[in-house]
PDB file of C-alpha atoms and ligand atoms in Angstrom:
ATOM      1  CA  MET A   1      12.513  23.694  11.923  1.00 48.00           C
ATOM      2  CA  MET A   2       9.470  21.568  11.585  1.00 54.00           C
ATOM      3  CA  THR A   3       8.364  19.360  14.794  1.00 55.00           C
ATOM      4  CA  PRO A   4       6.640  16.092  14.306  1.00 51.00           C
ATOM      5  CA  HIS A   5       3.700  18.100  16.499  1.00 55.00           C
ATOM      6  CA  SER A   6       3.278  20.717  13.959  1.00 82.00           C
ATOM      7  CA  LEU A   7       3.347  17.943  11.001  1.00 94.00           C
ATOM      8  CA  ARG A   8      -0.004  19.511   8.740  1.00 96.00           C
ATOM      9  CA  ILE A   9      -1.077  15.966   6.529  1.00 97.00           C
ATOM     10  CA  GLY A  10      -3.399  16.048   3.156  1.00 97.00           C
ATOM     11  CA  ILE A  11      -5.056  13.352   2.447  1.00 97.00           C
ATOM     12  CA  ALA A  12      -5.731  12.163  -1.399  1.00 97.00           C
ATOM     13  CA  GLY A  13      -8.558  10.346  -1.302  1.00 95.00           C
ATOM     14  CA  ILE A  14     -10.447  11.357   2.068  1.00 94.00           C
ATOM     15  CA  THR A  15     -13.516  10.192   2.116  1.00 90.00           C
ATOM     16  CA  GLY A  16     -12.396   6.910   0.860  1.00 92.00           C
ATOM     17  CA  ARG A  17     -12.698   3.615   3.320  1.00 91.00           C
ATOM     18  CA  MET A  18      -8.715   4.557   4.191  1.00 94.00           C
ATOM     19  CA  GLY A  19      -8.945   8.133   3.683  1.00 95.00           C
ATOM     20  CA  GLN A  20     -11.617   8.744   6.619  1.00 92.00           C
ATOM     21  CA  GLY A  21      -9.329   6.139   8.776  1.00 94.00           C
ATOM     22  CA  LEU A  22      -6.249   8.062   8.077  1.00 96.00           C
ATOM     23  CA  VAL A  23      -8.044  11.126   9.501  1.00 95.00           C
ATOM     24  CA  CYS A  24      -8.473   9.330  13.166  1.00 94.00           C
ATOM     25  CA  SER A  25      -4.905   7.715  12.984  1.00 96.00           C
ATOM     26  CA  ALA A  26      -3.259  11.366  11.931  1.00 96.00           C
ATOM     27  CA  ARG A  27      -5.927  13.212  14.599  1.00 93.00           C
ATOM     28  CA  GLU A  28      -4.749  10.607  16.974  1.00 94.00           C
ATOM     29  CA  ALA A  29      -1.045  10.982  16.725  1.00 95.00           C
ATOM     30  CA  GLY A  30      -1.436  14.682  17.292  1.00 94.00           C
ATOM     31  CA  PHE A  31      -0.894  16.073  13.671  1.00 94.00           C
ATOM     32  CA  ILE A  32      -3.272  18.092  11.878  1.00 93.00           C
ATOM     33  CA  VAL A  33      -4.926  17.249   9.006  1.00 94.00           C
ATOM     34  CA  THR A  34      -5.888  20.321   6.772  1.00 93.00           C
ATOM     35  CA  GLY A  35      -8.001  18.529   4.055  1.00 93.00           C
ATOM     36  CA  GLY A  36      -8.275  16.064   1.190  1.00 94.00           C
ATOM     37  CA  THR A  37      -8.849  15.462  -2.218  1.00 93.00           C
ATOM     38  CA  CYS A  38     -12.010  12.976  -3.539  1.00 88.00           C
ATOM     39  CA  ARG A  39     -13.625  12.114  -7.002  1.00 85.00           C
ATOM     40  CA  GLN A  40     -16.443  14.155  -7.096  1.00 72.00           C
ATOM     41  CA  SER A  41     -15.851  17.940  -7.144  1.00 53.00           C
ATOM     42  CA  GLY A  42     -18.165  19.903  -4.253  1.00 51.00           C
ATOM     43  CA  THR A  43     -18.771  16.852  -2.051  1.00 51.00           C
ATOM     44  CA  LYS A  44     -20.641  18.274   0.674  1.00 51.00           C
ATOM     45  CA  ILE A  45     -20.249  15.738   3.884  1.00 48.00           C
ATOM     46  CA  THR A  46     -19.915  18.056   6.385  1.00 46.00           C
ATOM     47  CA  GLY A  47     -21.713  17.984   9.248  1.00 41.00           C
ATOM     48  CA  ALA A  48     -23.447  14.225   7.546  1.00 44.00           C
ATOM     49  CA  ASP A  49     -20.018  13.048   9.416  1.00 56.00           C
ATOM     50  CA  PRO A  50     -18.481  14.859  12.434  1.00 58.00           C
ATOM     51  CA  LEU A  51     -14.977  13.968  11.716  1.00 65.00           C
ATOM     52  CA  MET A  52     -15.202  15.329   9.091  1.00 67.00           C
ATOM     53  CA  ASN A  53     -15.938  18.650   9.450  1.00 67.00           C
ATOM     54  CA  ASN A  54     -13.917  21.846   8.878  1.00 70.00           C
ATOM     55  CA  LEU A  55     -12.057  19.533   6.579  1.00 82.00           C
ATOM     56  CA  ARG A  56     -11.423  21.324   2.953  1.00 85.00           C
ATOM     57  CA  LEU A  57     -12.044  18.853   0.250  1.00 89.00           C
ATOM     58  CA  VAL A  58     -10.679  19.672  -3.299  1.00 90.00           C
ATOM     59  CA  ARG A  59     -11.008  17.732  -6.815  1.00 90.00           C
ATOM     60  CA  ASN A  60      -7.172  18.368  -7.644  1.00 92.00           C
ATOM     61  CA  LEU A  61      -4.425  17.365  -5.370  1.00 96.00           C
ATOM     62  CA  SER A  62      -2.696  20.432  -6.582  1.00 95.00           C
ATOM     63  CA  ASP A  63      -5.287  22.749  -4.527  1.00 93.00           C
ATOM     64  CA  LEU A  64      -4.354  21.531  -0.917  1.00 93.00           C
ATOM     65  CA  LEU A  65      -0.614  21.746  -0.794  1.00 96.00           C
ATOM     66  CA  ALA A  66      -0.675  25.382  -0.256  1.00 93.00           C
ATOM     67  CA  ASP A  67      -0.143  24.248   3.434  1.00 92.00           C
ATOM     68  CA  VAL A  68       0.044  20.867   3.921  1.00 96.00           C
ATOM     69  CA  ASP A  69       4.133  19.052   4.843  1.00 98.00           C
ATOM     70  CA  VAL A  70       2.943  15.859   3.485  1.00 98.00           C
ATOM     71  CA  ILE A  71       0.261  13.815   1.322  1.00 98.00           C
ATOM     72  CA  ILE A  72      -0.948  10.604   2.539  1.00 98.00           C
ATOM     73  CA  ASP A  73      -2.547   8.672  -1.249  1.00 98.00           C
ATOM     74  CA  PHE A  74      -4.921   6.172  -0.835  1.00 97.00           C
ATOM     75  CA  THR A  75      -7.202   7.120  -4.138  1.00 96.00           C
ATOM     76  CA  ASN A  76      -7.034   4.940  -7.354  1.00 94.00           C
ATOM     77  CA  VAL A  77      -4.537   4.184  -9.805  1.00 95.00           C
ATOM     78  CA  SER A  78      -5.626   6.525 -12.318  1.00 96.00           C
ATOM     79  CA  THR A  79      -4.413   9.082 -10.210  1.00 97.00           C
ATOM     80  CA  VAL A  80      -1.015   8.156  -9.846  1.00 98.00           C
ATOM     81  CA  VAL A  81       0.539   9.605 -12.783  1.00 98.00           C
ATOM     82  CA  SER A  82      -0.904  12.803 -11.920  1.00 98.00           C
ATOM     83  CA  HIS A  83      -0.195  13.106  -8.782  1.00 98.00           C
ATOM     84  CA  ALA A  84       3.119  12.114  -9.062  1.00 98.00           C
ATOM     85  CA  GLU A  85       3.822  15.225 -11.153  1.00 98.00           C
ATOM     86  CA  THR A  86       2.157  17.577  -9.081  1.00 98.00           C
ATOM     87  CA  LEU A  87       4.057  16.309  -6.101  1.00 98.00           C
ATOM     88  CA  ALA A  88       7.305  16.382  -7.500  1.00 98.00           C
ATOM     89  CA  GLU A  89       7.005  19.803  -9.054  1.00 98.00           C
ATOM     90  CA  ALA A  90       5.466  21.358  -6.239  1.00 98.00           C
ATOM     91  CA  GLY A  91       8.246  19.979  -3.628  1.00 98.00           C
ATOM     92  CA  VAL A  92       5.717  18.155  -1.636  1.00 98.00           C
ATOM     93  CA  PRO A  93       6.773  14.500  -0.011  1.00 98.00           C
ATOM     94  CA  TRP A  94       4.374  11.369  -0.134  1.00 98.00           C
ATOM     95  CA  VAL A  95       3.136   8.478   1.287  1.00 98.00           C
ATOM     96  CA  LEU A  96       1.742   6.241  -1.064  1.00 98.00           C
ATOM     97  CA  GLY A  97      -0.529   3.350  -0.320  1.00 97.00           C
ATOM     98  CA  THR A  98      -2.836   3.045  -3.880  1.00 96.00           C
ATOM     99  CA  THR A  99      -2.219  -0.210  -5.551  1.00 92.00           C
ATOM    100  CA  GLY A 100      -2.571  -1.609  -8.734  1.00 91.00           C
ATOM    101  CA  LEU A 101       0.118   0.349 -10.431  1.00 94.00           C
ATOM    102  CA  THR A 102       1.033  -0.579 -14.039  1.00 95.00           C
ATOM    103  CA  ALA A 103       5.206  -0.089 -14.819  1.00 95.00           C
ATOM    104  CA  ASP A 104       3.941   3.200 -16.560  1.00 97.00           C
ATOM    105  CA  ASP A 105       2.519   4.214 -13.333  1.00 98.00           C
ATOM    106  CA  GLN A 106       6.045   2.898 -11.032  1.00 97.00           C
ATOM    107  CA  ARG A 107       7.904   4.727 -13.390  1.00 98.00           C
ATOM    108  CA  ALA A 108       6.328   8.224 -12.829  1.00 98.00           C
ATOM    109  CA  VAL A 109       6.346   7.027  -8.897  1.00 98.00           C
ATOM    110  CA  ASN A 110      10.204   6.088  -9.559  1.00 98.00           C
ATOM    111  CA  ALA A 111      10.903   9.896 -11.562  1.00 98.00           C
ATOM    112  CA  ALA A 112       9.170  11.776  -8.426  1.00 98.00           C
ATOM    113  CA  ALA A 113      11.041   9.911  -6.009  1.00 98.00           C
ATOM    114  CA  ASP A 114      14.481  12.422  -7.666  1.00 98.00           C
ATOM    115  CA  HIS A 115      12.995  14.916  -6.236  1.00 98.00           C
ATOM    116  CA  ILE A 116      10.815  14.289  -3.394  1.00 98.00           C
ATOM    117  CA  ALA A 117      10.855  11.756  -0.536  1.00 98.00           C
ATOM    118  CA  VAL A 118       8.392   8.910  -1.208  1.00 98.00           C
ATOM    119  CA  VAL A 119       7.092   6.145   1.049  1.00 98.00           C
ATOM    120  CA  GLN A 120       5.503   3.788  -1.221  1.00 98.00           C
ATOM    121  CA  ALA A 121       4.469   0.607   0.131  1.00 96.00           C
ATOM    122  CA  ALA A 122       1.350  -1.758  -1.158  1.00 90.00           C
ATOM    123  CA  ASN A 123       0.574  -2.833   2.844  1.00 92.00           C
ATOM    124  CA  PHE A 124       1.553  -0.529   5.818  1.00 97.00           C
ATOM    125  CA  SER A 125       1.353  -2.868   8.680  1.00 97.00           C
ATOM    126  CA  ALA A 126       4.259  -3.404  10.848  1.00 96.00           C
ATOM    127  CA  GLY A 127       3.211  -7.521  10.622  1.00 96.00           C
ATOM    128  CA  VAL A 128       2.892  -7.032   6.566  1.00 96.00           C
ATOM    129  CA  THR A 129       6.485  -5.476   6.540  1.00 96.00           C
ATOM    130  CA  LEU A 130       8.127  -8.618   8.758  1.00 96.00           C
ATOM    131  CA  VAL A 131       6.175 -10.864   6.268  1.00 97.00           C
ATOM    132  CA  LEU A 132       8.104  -9.640   3.111  1.00 96.00           C
ATOM    133  CA  ARG A 133      11.046  -9.732   5.300  1.00 95.00           C
ATOM    134  CA  LEU A 134      10.381 -13.408   6.053  1.00 97.00           C
ATOM    135  CA  ALA A 135       9.400 -14.210   2.689  1.00 98.00           C
ATOM    136  CA  ARG A 136      12.710 -13.216   0.856  1.00 97.00           C
ATOM    137  CA  GLU A 137      14.240 -15.787   3.617  1.00 97.00           C
ATOM    138  CA  MET A 138      12.100 -18.213   2.759  1.00 98.00           C
ATOM    139  CA  GLY A 139      12.227 -18.041  -1.082  1.00 98.00           C
ATOM    140  CA  ALA A 140      15.978 -18.047  -0.469  1.00 98.00           C
ATOM    141  CA  VAL A 141      16.161 -21.272   1.601  1.00 98.00           C
ATOM    142  CA  LEU A 142      12.964 -23.083  -0.009  1.00 98.00           C
ATOM    143  CA  SER A 143      14.685 -23.427  -3.511  1.00 97.00           C
ATOM    144  CA  GLY A 144      11.850 -23.041  -6.651  1.00 98.00           C
ATOM    145  CA  ASP A 145      13.020 -26.863  -8.087  1.00 98.00           C
ATOM    146  CA  ARG A 146      12.153 -28.297  -4.391  1.00 98.00           C
ATOM    147  CA  TYR A 147       9.063 -25.785  -3.081  1.00 98.00           C
ATOM    148  CA  ASP A 148       6.046 -24.618  -4.912  1.00 98.00           C
ATOM    149  CA  ALA A 149       5.252 -21.033  -4.163  1.00 98.00           C
ATOM    150  CA  GLU A 150       1.764 -20.119  -3.757  1.00 98.00           C
ATOM    151  CA  ILE A 151       0.107 -16.962  -2.359  1.00 98.00           C
ATOM    152  CA  VAL A 152      -3.643 -17.006  -1.665  1.00 98.00           C
ATOM    153  CA  GLU A 153      -5.235 -13.617  -0.759  1.00 98.00           C
ATOM    154  CA  MET A 154      -8.563 -12.611   0.655  1.00 98.00           C
ATOM    155  CA  HIS A 155     -10.464  -8.853   0.292  1.00 97.00           C
ATOM    156  CA  HIS A 156     -13.987  -7.166   0.807  1.00 97.00           C
ATOM    157  CA  ARG A 157     -16.111  -7.540  -2.230  1.00 97.00           C
ATOM    158  CA  GLN A 158     -15.732  -3.666  -3.396  1.00 95.00           C
ATOM    159  CA  LYS A 159     -11.764  -4.431  -4.196  1.00 94.00           C
ATOM    160  CA  VAL A 160     -11.127  -3.436  -7.878  1.00 91.00           C
ATOM    161  CA  ASP A 161      -7.455  -4.652  -7.726  1.00 91.00           C
ATOM    162  CA  ALA A 162      -6.510  -8.688  -8.367  1.00 95.00           C
ATOM    163  CA  PRO A 163      -4.447 -10.227  -6.923  1.00 96.00           C
ATOM    164  CA  SER A 164      -3.608  -7.312  -4.062  1.00 95.00           C
ATOM    165  CA  GLY A 165      -0.773  -5.483  -4.521  1.00 93.00           C
ATOM    166  CA  THR A 166       0.324  -6.951  -1.024  1.00 95.00           C
ATOM    167  CA  ALA A 167       0.223 -10.733  -2.788  1.00 97.00           C
ATOM    168  CA  LEU A 168       2.376  -9.077  -5.254  1.00 96.00           C
ATOM    169  CA  ALA A 169       4.839  -7.702  -2.946  1.00 95.00           C
ATOM    170  CA  ILE A 170       4.635 -11.225  -1.154  1.00 97.00           C
ATOM    171  CA  GLY A 171       5.712 -12.874  -4.659  1.00 98.00           C
ATOM    172  CA  GLU A 172       8.039 -10.121  -5.445  1.00 97.00           C
ATOM    173  CA  ALA A 173       9.733 -11.012  -1.712  1.00 97.00           C
ATOM    174  CA  VAL A 174       9.609 -14.865  -2.566  1.00 98.00           C
ATOM    175  CA  ALA A 175      11.008 -14.278  -6.205  1.00 98.00           C
ATOM    176  CA  GLU A 176      14.322 -12.078  -4.968  1.00 98.00           C
ATOM    177  CA  GLY A 177      15.309 -14.357  -2.234  1.00 98.00           C
ATOM    178  CA  ARG A 178      15.079 -16.708  -5.305  1.00 98.00           C
ATOM    179  CA  GLY A 179      17.523 -14.411  -6.894  1.00 98.00           C
ATOM    180  CA  THR A 180      14.675 -13.789  -9.822  1.00 98.00           C
ATOM    181  CA  SER A 181      12.055 -11.035 -10.650  1.00 98.00           C
ATOM    182  CA  LEU A 182       8.519 -12.352  -9.922  1.00 98.00           C
ATOM    183  CA  ALA A 183       7.862 -11.068 -13.807  1.00 96.00           C
ATOM    184  CA  ALA A 184       9.427 -13.909 -14.667  1.00 98.00           C
ATOM    185  CA  VAL A 185       8.126 -16.439 -12.362  1.00 98.00           C
ATOM    186  CA  ARG A 186       4.334 -15.121 -12.342  1.00 98.00           C
ATOM    187  CA  VAL A 187       1.747 -17.472 -12.731  1.00 95.00           C
ATOM    188  CA  PRO A 188      -1.840 -15.390 -13.149  1.00 85.00           C
ATOM    189  CA  ALA A 189      -4.993 -17.487 -11.566  1.00 88.00           C
ATOM    190  CA  ARG A 190      -5.256 -20.611 -13.362  1.00 94.00           C
ATOM    191  CA  GLU A 191      -8.499 -22.178 -14.860  1.00 94.00           C
ATOM    192  CA  GLY A 192      -9.496 -24.746 -17.355  1.00 96.00           C
ATOM    193  CA  GLN A 193      -7.104 -26.697 -19.046  1.00 95.00           C
ATOM    194  CA  CYS A 194      -3.684 -24.882 -17.720  1.00 94.00           C
ATOM    195  CA  GLY A 195      -1.280 -27.849 -17.912  1.00 95.00           C
ATOM    196  CA  VAL A 196       1.017 -29.166 -15.013  1.00 97.00           C
ATOM    197  CA  ARG A 197       2.375 -26.555 -12.623  1.00 97.00           C
ATOM    198  CA  GLN A 198       6.488 -25.397 -13.962  1.00 97.00           C
ATOM    199  CA  ALA A 199       9.124 -25.689 -11.201  1.00 97.00           C
ATOM    200  CA  GLY A 200       9.860 -22.496 -10.103  1.00 98.00           C
ATOM    201  CA  THR A 201       6.705 -20.866 -10.484  1.00 98.00           C
ATOM    202  CA  ILE A 202       4.282 -18.436  -8.156  1.00 98.00           C
ATOM    203  CA  GLY A 203       1.069 -19.013  -8.745  1.00 98.00           C
ATOM    204  CA  PHE A 204      -1.699 -16.385  -6.693  1.00 97.00           C
ATOM    205  CA  ALA A 205      -5.881 -17.183  -5.990  1.00 97.00           C
ATOM    206  CA  ALA A 206      -7.324 -14.305  -5.167  1.00 97.00           C
ATOM    207  CA  LEU A 207     -10.754 -14.526  -3.207  1.00 98.00           C
ATOM    208  CA  ARG A 208     -13.707 -11.558  -3.058  1.00 98.00           C
ATOM    209  CA  GLY A 209     -16.264 -11.247  -0.318  1.00 98.00           C
ATOM    210  CA  GLY A 210     -17.853  -9.691   2.411  1.00 98.00           C
ATOM    211  CA  GLN A 211     -16.361  -7.044   4.771  1.00 96.00           C
ATOM    212  CA  ILE A 212     -12.811  -8.894   4.986  1.00 97.00           C
ATOM    213  CA  VAL A 213     -10.185  -6.349   5.252  1.00 95.00           C
ATOM    214  CA  GLY A 214      -7.219  -8.477   3.828  1.00 96.00           C
ATOM    215  CA  GLU A 215      -5.673 -11.789   4.500  1.00 98.00           C
ATOM    216  CA  HIS A 216      -2.830 -13.438   2.874  1.00 98.00           C
ATOM    217  CA  LYS A 217      -0.887 -16.530   2.921  1.00 98.00           C
ATOM    218  CA  LEU A 218       1.878 -18.099   1.307  1.00 98.00           C
ATOM    219  CA  ILE A 219       2.287 -21.541   0.909  1.00 98.00           C
ATOM    220  CA  PHE A 220       5.500 -23.474   0.175  1.00 98.00           C
ATOM    221  CA  THR A 221       4.994 -27.091  -0.646  1.00 98.00           C
ATOM    222  CA  SER A 222       7.295 -30.158  -0.903  1.00 98.00           C
ATOM    223  CA  ALA A 223       6.899 -33.870  -1.478  1.00 98.00           C
ATOM    224  CA  THR A 224       7.291 -34.051   2.058  1.00 98.00           C
ATOM    225  CA  GLU A 225       6.240 -30.858   3.776  1.00 98.00           C
ATOM    226  CA  GLN A 226       4.213 -28.034   3.909  1.00 98.00           C
ATOM    227  CA  ILE A 227       5.124 -24.200   5.162  1.00 98.00           C
ATOM    228  CA  GLU A 228       2.330 -21.723   5.642  1.00 98.00           C
ATOM    229  CA  LEU A 229       3.165 -18.047   6.465  1.00 98.00           C
ATOM    230  CA  GLY A 230       0.072 -15.739   7.051  1.00 98.00           C
ATOM    231  CA  HIS A 231      -1.235 -12.325   8.038  1.00 98.00           C
ATOM    232  CA  ARG A 232      -4.912 -11.450   9.029  1.00 97.00           C
ATOM    233  CA  ALA A 233      -5.940  -7.400   9.030  1.00 96.00           C
ATOM    234  CA  PHE A 234      -8.777  -7.134  11.160  1.00 95.00           C
ATOM    235  CA  ASP A 235      -9.432  -3.415  10.857  1.00 95.00           C
ATOM    236  CA  ARG A 236      -7.748  -1.050   8.239  1.00 92.00           C
ATOM    237  CA  ARG A 237      -6.632   1.356  11.264  1.00 95.00           C
ATOM    238  CA  VAL A 238      -3.413  -1.077  11.097  1.00 96.00           C
ATOM    239  CA  PHE A 239      -2.676   0.509   7.415  1.00 96.00           C
ATOM    240  CA  ALA A 240      -3.503   3.797   8.588  1.00 98.00           C
ATOM    241  CA  ASP A 241      -1.483   4.109  11.535  1.00 98.00           C
ATOM    242  CA  GLY A 242       1.554   2.760   9.436  1.00 98.00           C
ATOM    243  CA  ALA A 243       0.873   5.563   6.903  1.00 98.00           C
ATOM    244  CA  VAL A 244       0.561   8.080   9.437  1.00 98.00           C
ATOM    245  CA  GLN A 245       3.949   6.489  10.882  1.00 98.00           C
ATOM    246  CA  ALA A 246       5.689   6.935   7.537  1.00 98.00           C
ATOM    247  CA  ALA A 247       4.317  10.509   7.039  1.00 98.00           C
ATOM    248  CA  LYS A 248       5.773  11.490  10.295  1.00 97.00           C
ATOM    249  CA  TRP A 249       9.161   9.585   8.954  1.00 98.00           C
ATOM    250  CA  VAL A 250       9.298  10.508   5.222  1.00 98.00           C
ATOM    251  CA  VAL A 251       8.893  14.819   6.079  1.00 98.00           C
ATOM    252  CA  PHE A 252      12.795  14.609   7.529  1.00 97.00           C
ATOM    253  CA  GLN A 253      14.119  12.629   4.378  1.00 98.00           C
ATOM    254  CA  ALA A 254      16.126  13.249   1.630  1.00 98.00           C
ATOM    255  CA  PRO A 255      14.116  12.724  -2.371  1.00 98.00           C
ATOM    256  CA  GLY A 256      14.371   8.831  -3.062  1.00 98.00           C
ATOM    257  CA  LEU A 257      12.045   5.533  -2.823  1.00 98.00           C
ATOM    258  CA  TYR A 258      11.741   4.434   0.657  1.00 98.00           C
ATOM    259  CA  SER A 259       9.840   0.989   2.020  1.00 96.00           C
ATOM    260  CA  MET A 260       8.416   0.875   5.196  1.00 96.00           C
ATOM    261  CA  GLU A 261      11.211  -1.221   5.765  1.00 95.00           C
ATOM    262  CA  ASN A 262      12.952   1.683   5.769  1.00 97.00           C
ATOM    263  CA  VAL A 263      10.424   3.686   7.963  1.00 98.00           C
ATOM    264  CA  LEU A 264      10.382   0.744  10.364  1.00 96.00           C
ATOM    265  CA  GLY A 265      14.045   1.044  10.438  1.00 94.00           C
ATOM    266  CA  LEU A 266      14.950  -3.075   9.050  1.00 90.00           C
ATOM    267  CA  ALA A 267      16.648  -1.642   6.180  1.00 84.00           C
TER     268      ALA A 267
HETATM  269  P1  NAD B   1     -12.028   3.488  -1.578  1.00 73.60           P
HETATM  270  O1  NAD B   1     -12.825   3.609  -2.994  1.00 73.60           O
HETATM  271  O2  NAD B   1     -12.682   3.241  -0.510  1.00 73.60           O
HETATM  272  O3  NAD B   1     -11.915   5.401  -1.533  1.00 73.60           O
HETATM  273  C1  NAD B   1     -10.530   5.730  -2.442  1.00 73.60           C
HETATM  274  C2  NAD B   1     -10.980   7.482  -2.473  1.00 73.60           C
HETATM  275  O4  NAD B   1     -10.418   8.108  -3.664  1.00 73.60           O
HETATM  276  C3  NAD B   1     -11.813   8.150  -2.514  1.00 73.60           C
HETATM  277  O5  NAD B   1     -12.259   9.184  -1.435  1.00 73.60           O
HETATM  278  C4  NAD B   1     -12.372   8.660  -3.601  1.00 73.60           C
HETATM  279  O6  NAD B   1     -13.280   9.675  -4.482  1.00 73.60           O
HETATM  280  C5  NAD B   1     -11.072   8.803  -3.957  1.00 73.60           C
HETATM  281  N1  NAD B   1     -10.775   9.003  -5.635  1.00 73.60           N
HETATM  282  C6  NAD B   1     -10.699   7.438  -6.632  1.00 73.60           C
HETATM  283  N2  NAD B   1     -10.590   7.561  -7.921  1.00 73.60           N
HETATM  284  C7  NAD B   1     -10.077   8.770  -8.153  1.00 73.60           C
HETATM  285  C8  NAD B   1      -9.936   9.575  -8.910  1.00 73.60           C
HETATM  286  N3  NAD B   1     -10.014   9.182 -10.405  1.00 73.60           N
HETATM  287  N4  NAD B   1      -9.774  11.148  -8.572  1.00 73.60           N
HETATM  288  C9  NAD B   1      -9.758  11.084  -7.269  1.00 73.60           C
HETATM  289  N5  NAD B   1      -9.672  10.762  -6.096  1.00 73.60           N
HETATM  290  C10 NAD B   1     -10.526   9.248  -6.684  1.00 73.60           C
HETATM  291  O7  NAD B   1     -11.012   3.233  -1.282  1.00 73.60           O
HETATM  292  P2  NAD B   1      -9.934   2.649  -0.217  1.00 73.60           P
HETATM  293  O8  NAD B   1     -10.519   1.258  -0.104  1.00 73.60           O
HETATM  294  O9  NAD B   1      -9.896   3.344   0.587  1.00 73.60           O
HETATM  295  O10 NAD B   1      -8.664   2.039  -1.204  1.00 73.60           O
HETATM  296  C11 NAD B   1      -7.530   3.111  -1.726  1.00 73.60           C
HETATM  297  C12 NAD B   1      -6.778   2.785  -2.079  1.00 73.60           C
HETATM  298  O11 NAD B   1      -5.557   2.025  -1.492  1.00 73.60           O
HETATM  299  C13 NAD B   1      -6.760   0.918  -2.731  1.00 73.60           C
HETATM  300  O12 NAD B   1      -5.656   1.321  -4.305  1.00 73.60           O
HETATM  301  C14 NAD B   1      -6.474  -0.057  -2.121  1.00 73.60           C
HETATM  302  O13 NAD B   1      -5.946  -1.299  -2.814  1.00 73.60           O
HETATM  303  C15 NAD B   1      -5.150   0.614  -1.329  1.00 73.60           C
HETATM  304  N6  NAD B   1      -4.675   0.271  -0.472  1.00 73.60           N
HETATM  305  C16 NAD B   1      -3.774   0.352   0.411  1.00 73.60           C
HETATM  306  C17 NAD B   1      -3.119  -0.520   1.528  1.00 73.60           C
HETATM  307  C18 NAD B   1      -2.098  -0.430   1.939  1.00 73.60           C
HETATM  308  O14 NAD B   1      -1.569  -0.495   3.525  1.00 73.60           O
HETATM  309  N7  NAD B   1      -1.061   0.295   0.749  1.00 73.60           N
HETATM  310  C19 NAD B   1      -4.051  -0.757   2.676  1.00 73.60           C
HETATM  311  C20 NAD B   1      -5.796  -0.926   2.234  1.00 73.60           C
HETATM  312  C21 NAD B   1      -6.131  -0.029   0.785  1.00 73.60           C
END
């Protein structure tokens, strides 16, 4: 049986902000990074960045699968359906961090999880995993008829989706705690004559600027008090380290869809 230290990792999106952190985290954990995918075929970065020396860069995920035990995937939502099909067919476990999935994308992930073990998280930090758990508990106690739940997030200027996957996951956790779904109570960004706030809804605000790695605040406000739960990531290595921890864990799991709560032994 494979030992964790012989783990061979392929990274989808290896030239990205997360991809480069993943190379560092995987190597620091003593694992082998065999190569990765990136959007531009023929990208040549060997030599420009010592981190990337001796790594195989390919356009298609299928070209990476011959010598990997697991794929860590932080790319773009447009890749999700094809990656789900490719990995399910090849039987390769999948750590999926890409955010902004549509319902169809999520269905493809769920279908892949019938064949392979998948860890999917909108945020791979241990801190946010705990925030999600607490958000569910707060939602259960702080009822929607008395406490207005709002989520504010801020990220770097290059982020392409809003609200962030983490903000949506926090909203989903609050909704779950209240025995409903986020789809039923979500209020999109407010602007203009948006009317008064409806009880039980969950609102979102997304700010963008500079190089902020990720900030989230969940705020419950009643007529008589306010409670805030916040998380601030200083370095995206926190996500990379969590994803590598998930990769080490997922290769020993049966097919299924898992969360970071499963990886951390909280669920
Ligand atoms: P980035 O733009 O810096 O990097 C994206 C990478 O994916 C690049 O290597 C790019 O070449 C590749 N790519 C993009 N489109 C592609 C396509 N169509 N086909 C193949 N490859 C493609 O982005 P990033 O900041 O590294 O973030 C990547 C994803 O990870 C985003 O969805 C982001 O929201 C998400 N993210 C998740 C977490 C988490 O903890 N789950 C944390 C940070 C970022």
